mmCIF file of C-alpha atoms in Angstrom:
data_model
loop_
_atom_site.group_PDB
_atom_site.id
_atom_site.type_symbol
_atom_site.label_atom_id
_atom_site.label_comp_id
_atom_site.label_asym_id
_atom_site.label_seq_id
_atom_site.Cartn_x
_atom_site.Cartn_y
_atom_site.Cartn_z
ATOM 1 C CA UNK A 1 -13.934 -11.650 -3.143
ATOM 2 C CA UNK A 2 -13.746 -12.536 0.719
ATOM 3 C CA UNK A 3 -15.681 -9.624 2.189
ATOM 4 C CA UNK A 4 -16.992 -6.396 2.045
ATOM 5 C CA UNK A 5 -16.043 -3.824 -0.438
ATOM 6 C CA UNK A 6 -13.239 -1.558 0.896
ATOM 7 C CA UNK A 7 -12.349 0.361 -2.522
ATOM 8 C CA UNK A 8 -14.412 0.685 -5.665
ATOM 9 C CA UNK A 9 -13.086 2.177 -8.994
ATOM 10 C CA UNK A 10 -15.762 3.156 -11.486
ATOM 11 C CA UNK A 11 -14.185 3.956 -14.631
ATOM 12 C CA UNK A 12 -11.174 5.356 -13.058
ATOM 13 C CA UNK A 13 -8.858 6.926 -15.150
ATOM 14 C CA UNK A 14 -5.710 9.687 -14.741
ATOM 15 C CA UNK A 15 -4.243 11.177 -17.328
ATOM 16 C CA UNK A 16 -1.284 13.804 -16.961
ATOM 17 C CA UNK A 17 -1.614 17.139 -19.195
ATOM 18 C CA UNK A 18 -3.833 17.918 -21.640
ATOM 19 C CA UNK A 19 -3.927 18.297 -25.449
ATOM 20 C CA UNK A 20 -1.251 16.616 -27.556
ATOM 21 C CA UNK A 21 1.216 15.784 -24.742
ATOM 22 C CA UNK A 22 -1.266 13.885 -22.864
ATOM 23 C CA UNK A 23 -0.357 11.125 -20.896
ATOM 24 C CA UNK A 24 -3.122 8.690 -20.066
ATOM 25 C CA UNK A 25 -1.401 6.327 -17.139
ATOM 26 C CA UNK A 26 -4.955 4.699 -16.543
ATOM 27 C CA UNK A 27 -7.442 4.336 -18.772
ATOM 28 C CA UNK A 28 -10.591 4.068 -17.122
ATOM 29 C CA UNK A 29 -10.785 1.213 -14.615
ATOM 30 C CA UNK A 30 -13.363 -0.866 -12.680
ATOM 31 C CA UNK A 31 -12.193 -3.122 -10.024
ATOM 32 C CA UNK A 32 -13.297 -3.670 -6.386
ATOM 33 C CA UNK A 33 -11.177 -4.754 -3.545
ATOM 34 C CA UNK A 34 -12.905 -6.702 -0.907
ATOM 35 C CA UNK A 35 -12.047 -7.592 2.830
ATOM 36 C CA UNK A 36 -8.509 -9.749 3.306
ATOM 37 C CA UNK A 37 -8.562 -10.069 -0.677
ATOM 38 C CA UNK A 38 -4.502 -10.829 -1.717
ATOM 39 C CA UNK A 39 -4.196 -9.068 -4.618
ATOM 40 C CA UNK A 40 -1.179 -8.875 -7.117
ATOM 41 C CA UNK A 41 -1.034 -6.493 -9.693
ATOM 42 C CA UNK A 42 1.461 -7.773 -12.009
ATOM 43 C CA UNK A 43 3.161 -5.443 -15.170
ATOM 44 C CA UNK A 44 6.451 -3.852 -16.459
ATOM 45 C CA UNK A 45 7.433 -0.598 -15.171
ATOM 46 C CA UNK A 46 5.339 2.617 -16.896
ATOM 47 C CA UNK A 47 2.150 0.200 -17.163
ATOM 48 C CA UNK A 48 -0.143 1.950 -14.173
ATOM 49 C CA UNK A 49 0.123 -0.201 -11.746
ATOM 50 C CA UNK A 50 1.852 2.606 -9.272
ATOM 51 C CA UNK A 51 -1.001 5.044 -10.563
ATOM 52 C CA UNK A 52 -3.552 2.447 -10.426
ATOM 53 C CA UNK A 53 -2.540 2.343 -6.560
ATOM 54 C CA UNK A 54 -2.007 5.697 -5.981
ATOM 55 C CA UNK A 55 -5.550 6.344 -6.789
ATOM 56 C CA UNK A 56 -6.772 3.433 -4.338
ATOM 57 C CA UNK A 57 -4.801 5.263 -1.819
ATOM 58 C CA UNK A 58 -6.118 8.366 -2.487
ATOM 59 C CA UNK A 59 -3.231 10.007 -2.712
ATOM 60 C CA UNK A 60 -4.170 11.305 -6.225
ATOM 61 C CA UNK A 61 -7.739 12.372 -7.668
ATOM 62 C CA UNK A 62 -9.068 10.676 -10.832
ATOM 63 C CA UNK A 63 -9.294 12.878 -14.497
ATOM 64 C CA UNK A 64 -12.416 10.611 -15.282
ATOM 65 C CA UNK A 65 -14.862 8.379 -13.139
ATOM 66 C CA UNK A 66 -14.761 8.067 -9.759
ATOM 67 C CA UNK A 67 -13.045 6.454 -6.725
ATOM 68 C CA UNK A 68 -15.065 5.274 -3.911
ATOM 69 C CA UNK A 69 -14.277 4.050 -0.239
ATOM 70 C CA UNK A 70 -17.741 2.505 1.271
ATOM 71 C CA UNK A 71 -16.425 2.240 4.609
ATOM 72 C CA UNK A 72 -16.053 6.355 4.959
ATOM 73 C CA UNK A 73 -19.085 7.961 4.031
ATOM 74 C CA UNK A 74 -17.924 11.552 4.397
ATOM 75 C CA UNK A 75 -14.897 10.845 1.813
ATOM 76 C CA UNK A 76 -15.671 14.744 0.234
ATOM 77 C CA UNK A 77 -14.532 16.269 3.311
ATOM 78 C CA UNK A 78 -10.644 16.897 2.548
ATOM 79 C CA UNK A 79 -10.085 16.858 5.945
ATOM 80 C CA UNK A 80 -11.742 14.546 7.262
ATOM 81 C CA UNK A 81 -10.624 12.204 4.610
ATOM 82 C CA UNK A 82 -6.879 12.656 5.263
ATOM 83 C CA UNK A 83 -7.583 11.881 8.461
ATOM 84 C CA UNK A 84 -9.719 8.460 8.090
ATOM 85 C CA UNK A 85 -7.191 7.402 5.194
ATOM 86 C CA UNK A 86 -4.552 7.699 7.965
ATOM 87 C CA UNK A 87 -6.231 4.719 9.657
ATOM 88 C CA UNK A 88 -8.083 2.832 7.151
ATOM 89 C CA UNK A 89 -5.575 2.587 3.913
ATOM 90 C CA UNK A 90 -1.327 2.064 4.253
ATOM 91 C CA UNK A 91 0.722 2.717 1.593
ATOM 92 C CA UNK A 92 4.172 0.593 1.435
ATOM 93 C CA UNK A 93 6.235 2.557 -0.965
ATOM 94 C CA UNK A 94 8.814 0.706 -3.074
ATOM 95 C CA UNK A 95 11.696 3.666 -0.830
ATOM 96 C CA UNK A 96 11.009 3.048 2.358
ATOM 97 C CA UNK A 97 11.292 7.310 2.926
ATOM 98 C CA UNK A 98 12.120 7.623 6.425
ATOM 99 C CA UNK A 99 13.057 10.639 7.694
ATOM 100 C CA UNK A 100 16.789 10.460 8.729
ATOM 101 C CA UNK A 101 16.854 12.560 11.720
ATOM 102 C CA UNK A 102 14.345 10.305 13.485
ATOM 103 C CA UNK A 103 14.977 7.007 14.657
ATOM 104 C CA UNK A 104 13.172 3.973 13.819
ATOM 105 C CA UNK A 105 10.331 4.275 16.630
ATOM 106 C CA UNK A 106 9.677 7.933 15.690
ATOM 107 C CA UNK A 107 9.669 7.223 11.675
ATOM 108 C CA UNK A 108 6.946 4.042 12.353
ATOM 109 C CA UNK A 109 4.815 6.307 14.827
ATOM 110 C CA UNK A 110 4.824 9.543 12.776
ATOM 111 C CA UNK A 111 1.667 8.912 11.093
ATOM 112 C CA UNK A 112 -0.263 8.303 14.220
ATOM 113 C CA UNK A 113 1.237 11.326 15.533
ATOM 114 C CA UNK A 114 -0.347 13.720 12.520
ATOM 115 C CA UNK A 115 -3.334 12.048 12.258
ATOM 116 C CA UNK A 116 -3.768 13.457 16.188
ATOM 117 C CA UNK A 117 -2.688 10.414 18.705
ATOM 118 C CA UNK A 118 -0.765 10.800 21.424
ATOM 119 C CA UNK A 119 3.012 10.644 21.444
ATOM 120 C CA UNK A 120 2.471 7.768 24.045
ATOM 121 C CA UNK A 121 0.191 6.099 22.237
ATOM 122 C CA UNK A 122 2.191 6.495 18.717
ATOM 123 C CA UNK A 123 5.133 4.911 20.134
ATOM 124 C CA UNK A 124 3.726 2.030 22.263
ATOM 125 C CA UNK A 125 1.980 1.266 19.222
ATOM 126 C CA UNK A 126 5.419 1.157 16.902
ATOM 127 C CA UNK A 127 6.875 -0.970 19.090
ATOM 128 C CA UNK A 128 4.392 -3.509 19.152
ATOM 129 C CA UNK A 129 4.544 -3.293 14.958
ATOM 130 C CA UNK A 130 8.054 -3.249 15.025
ATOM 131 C CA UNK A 131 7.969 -6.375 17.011
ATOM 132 C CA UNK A 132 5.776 -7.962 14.524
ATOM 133 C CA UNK A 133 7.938 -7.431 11.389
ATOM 134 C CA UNK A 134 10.833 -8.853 13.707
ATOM 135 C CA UNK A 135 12.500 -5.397 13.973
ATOM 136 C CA UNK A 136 11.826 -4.262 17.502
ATOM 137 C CA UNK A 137 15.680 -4.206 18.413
ATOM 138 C CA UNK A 138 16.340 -1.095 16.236
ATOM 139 C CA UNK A 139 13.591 0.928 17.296
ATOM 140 C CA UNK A 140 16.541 3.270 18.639
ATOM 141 C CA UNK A 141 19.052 3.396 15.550
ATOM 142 C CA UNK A 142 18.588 5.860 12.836
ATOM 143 C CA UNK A 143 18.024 5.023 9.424
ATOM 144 C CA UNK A 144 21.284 5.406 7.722
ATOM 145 C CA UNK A 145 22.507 2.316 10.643
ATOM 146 C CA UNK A 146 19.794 -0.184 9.307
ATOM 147 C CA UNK A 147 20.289 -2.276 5.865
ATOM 148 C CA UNK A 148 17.629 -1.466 3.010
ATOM 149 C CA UNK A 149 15.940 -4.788 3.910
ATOM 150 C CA UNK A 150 15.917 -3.677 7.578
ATOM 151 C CA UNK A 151 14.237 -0.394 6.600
ATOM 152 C CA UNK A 152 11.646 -1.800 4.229
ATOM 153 C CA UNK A 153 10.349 -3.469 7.339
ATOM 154 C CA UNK A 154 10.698 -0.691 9.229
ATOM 155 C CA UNK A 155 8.002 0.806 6.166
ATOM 156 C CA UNK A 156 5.897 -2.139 7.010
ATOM 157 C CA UNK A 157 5.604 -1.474 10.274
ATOM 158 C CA UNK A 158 5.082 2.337 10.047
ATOM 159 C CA UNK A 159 2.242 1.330 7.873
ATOM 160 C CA UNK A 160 0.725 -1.777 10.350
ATOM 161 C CA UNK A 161 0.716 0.396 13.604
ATOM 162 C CA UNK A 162 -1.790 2.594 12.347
ATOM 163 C CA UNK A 163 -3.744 -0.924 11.926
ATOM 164 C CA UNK A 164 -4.909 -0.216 8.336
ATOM 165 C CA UNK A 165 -8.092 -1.849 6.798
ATOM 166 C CA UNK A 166 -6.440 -1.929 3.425
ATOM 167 C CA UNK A 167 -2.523 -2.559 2.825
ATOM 168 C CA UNK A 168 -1.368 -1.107 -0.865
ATOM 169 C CA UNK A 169 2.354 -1.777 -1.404
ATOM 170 C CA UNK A 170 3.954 -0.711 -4.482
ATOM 171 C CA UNK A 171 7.050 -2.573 -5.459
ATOM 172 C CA UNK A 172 7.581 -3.326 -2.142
ATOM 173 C CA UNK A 173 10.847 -5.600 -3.484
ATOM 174 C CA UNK A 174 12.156 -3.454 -5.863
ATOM 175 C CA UNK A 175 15.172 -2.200 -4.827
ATOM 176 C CA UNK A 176 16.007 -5.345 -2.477
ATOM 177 C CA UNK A 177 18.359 -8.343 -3.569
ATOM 178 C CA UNK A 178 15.670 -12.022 -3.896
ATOM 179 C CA UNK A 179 16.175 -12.928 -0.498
ATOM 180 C CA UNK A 180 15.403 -10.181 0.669
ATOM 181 C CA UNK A 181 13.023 -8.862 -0.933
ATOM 182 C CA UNK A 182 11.586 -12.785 -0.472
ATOM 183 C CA UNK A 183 12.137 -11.828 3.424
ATOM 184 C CA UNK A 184 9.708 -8.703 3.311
ATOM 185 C CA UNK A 185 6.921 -11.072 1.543
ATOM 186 C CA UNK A 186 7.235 -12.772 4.362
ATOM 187 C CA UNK A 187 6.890 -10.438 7.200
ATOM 188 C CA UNK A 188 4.090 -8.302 4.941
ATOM 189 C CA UNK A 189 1.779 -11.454 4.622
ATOM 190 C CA UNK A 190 1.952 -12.681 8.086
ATOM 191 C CA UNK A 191 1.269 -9.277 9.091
ATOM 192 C CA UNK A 192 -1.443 -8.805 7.432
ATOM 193 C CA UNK A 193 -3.186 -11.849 8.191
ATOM 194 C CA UNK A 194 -2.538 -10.701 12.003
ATOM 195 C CA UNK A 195 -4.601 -7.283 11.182
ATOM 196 C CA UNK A 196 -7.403 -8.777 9.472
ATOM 197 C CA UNK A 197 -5.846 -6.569 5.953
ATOM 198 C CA UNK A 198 -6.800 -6.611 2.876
ATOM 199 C CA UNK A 199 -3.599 -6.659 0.583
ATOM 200 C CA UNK A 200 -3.160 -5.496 -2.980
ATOM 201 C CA UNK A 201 0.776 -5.491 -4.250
ATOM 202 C CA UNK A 202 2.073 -4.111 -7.145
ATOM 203 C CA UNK A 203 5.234 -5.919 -9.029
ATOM 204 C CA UNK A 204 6.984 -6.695 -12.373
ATOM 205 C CA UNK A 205 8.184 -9.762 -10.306
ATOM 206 C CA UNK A 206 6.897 -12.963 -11.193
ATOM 207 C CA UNK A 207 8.676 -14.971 -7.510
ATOM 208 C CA UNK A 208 6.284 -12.068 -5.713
ATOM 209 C CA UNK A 209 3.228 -12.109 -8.062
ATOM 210 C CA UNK A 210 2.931 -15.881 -7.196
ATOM 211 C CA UNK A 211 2.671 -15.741 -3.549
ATOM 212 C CA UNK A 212 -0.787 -14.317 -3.513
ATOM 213 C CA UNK A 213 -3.913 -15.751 -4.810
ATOM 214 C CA UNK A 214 -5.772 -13.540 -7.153
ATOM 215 C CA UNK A 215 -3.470 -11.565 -10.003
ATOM 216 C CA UNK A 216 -4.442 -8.460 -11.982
ATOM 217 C CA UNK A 217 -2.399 -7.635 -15.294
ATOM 218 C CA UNK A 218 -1.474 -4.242 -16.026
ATOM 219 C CA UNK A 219 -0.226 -3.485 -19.554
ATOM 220 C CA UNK A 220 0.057 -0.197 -21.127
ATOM 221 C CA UNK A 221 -3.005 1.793 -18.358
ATOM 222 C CA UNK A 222 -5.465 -0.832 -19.336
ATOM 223 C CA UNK A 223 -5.938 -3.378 -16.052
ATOM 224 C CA UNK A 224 -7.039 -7.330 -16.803
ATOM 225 C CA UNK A 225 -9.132 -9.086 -14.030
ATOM 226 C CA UNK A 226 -8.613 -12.672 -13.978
ATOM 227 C CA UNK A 227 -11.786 -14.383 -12.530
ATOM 228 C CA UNK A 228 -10.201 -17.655 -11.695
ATOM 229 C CA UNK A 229 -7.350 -15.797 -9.901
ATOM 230 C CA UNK A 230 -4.452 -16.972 -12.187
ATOM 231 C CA UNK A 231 -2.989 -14.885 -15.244
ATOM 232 C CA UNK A 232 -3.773 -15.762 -18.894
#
């Protein structure tokens, strides 16, 4: 723990359906993530670990417990919420998702754009975080002229120009070759060491699990703290 509490889960749990198809994808959960923590939450695919994110992110509601963000008092207002989770929590999907009739600049400043900034302001800023992730040169090509590598930056960056608080990347290397995906490590950590970020990264990949200090174990919805930082 390296500084204040940005997410808190208090038996968190989310299960899909009801009755005897019931899904339970996390089991309910307590876990805090703290100021510039580097987090990796390690498992095989279908353990929780996207779910487990997804309710950090807020991007889905818990069937049990609760979910809290200290930072944002006023979290029950929907509104109001979507728009402080705009610029306090990024979300690095494992697809980097851009929209293929907008170029590079446009897909990393969207987000500032419907959370209410400028269209100035949105793209000076995605210029100056595609610079960071070393992309800056194809802030005018659209998406289907960039490699998948190239475009998974290109997600970084969308994420680090709204200049996030907390950084939640799912898979980020999934569907990259090693190097690669070794590549986007790269520009990810530096970045978020530049921001001041907390990090948390989910991954079934051992070569990403071990470039960040503390690691969480996911197996079957249940999550495992480590207290020393290491796995078991």
């Amino acid at each position: 723990m390296t500084g204040r509490a940005l997410v808190i889960c208090r038996e968190a749990g989310r299960t899909y359906g009801r009755g005897p198809a019931a899904v339970v994808a996390v089991h309910g959960t307590n876990c805090q993530v703290h100021a510039r923590d580097r987090i990796a939450v390690m498992g095989p695919s279908g353990s929780g670990k996207s779910t487990l994110l997804h309710l950090m992110a807020g991007l889905e509601q818990p069937t049990s417990g609760e979910m809290v963000w200290p930072w944002y008092a006023d979290a029950a207002d929907p509104q109001a919420w979507v728009r402080a989770r705009a610029r306090g929590i990024g979300v690095v999907f494992q697809s980097p998702s851009l929209i293929a009739t907008l170029d590079v600049a446009e897909n990393t400043g969207l987000p500032l754009v419907l959370a209410g900034e400028s269209a100035d302001l949105a793209r000076a800023r995605a210029l100056a975080a595609l610079d960071r992730v070393g992309v800056a040169d194809l802030a005018d090509r659209l998406p289907d002229e960039i490699s998948g590598g190239q475009a998974q930056r290109v997600a970084v960056a969308r994420v680090l120009a709204s200049r996030p608080r907390l950084v939640l990347a799912d898979e980020p290397t999934g569907r990259l070759d090693r190097t690669t995906g070794r590549h986007v490590v790269d520009v990810l950590l530096a970045a978020v060491d530049e921001i001041g970020a907390a990090l948390v990264v989910s991954t079934h990949d051992p070569a990403v699990g071990e470039r960040l200090p503390t690691h969480w174990t996911m197996r079957d919805g249940r999550l495992h703290l480590h207290p020393d930082g290491g796995t078991p």
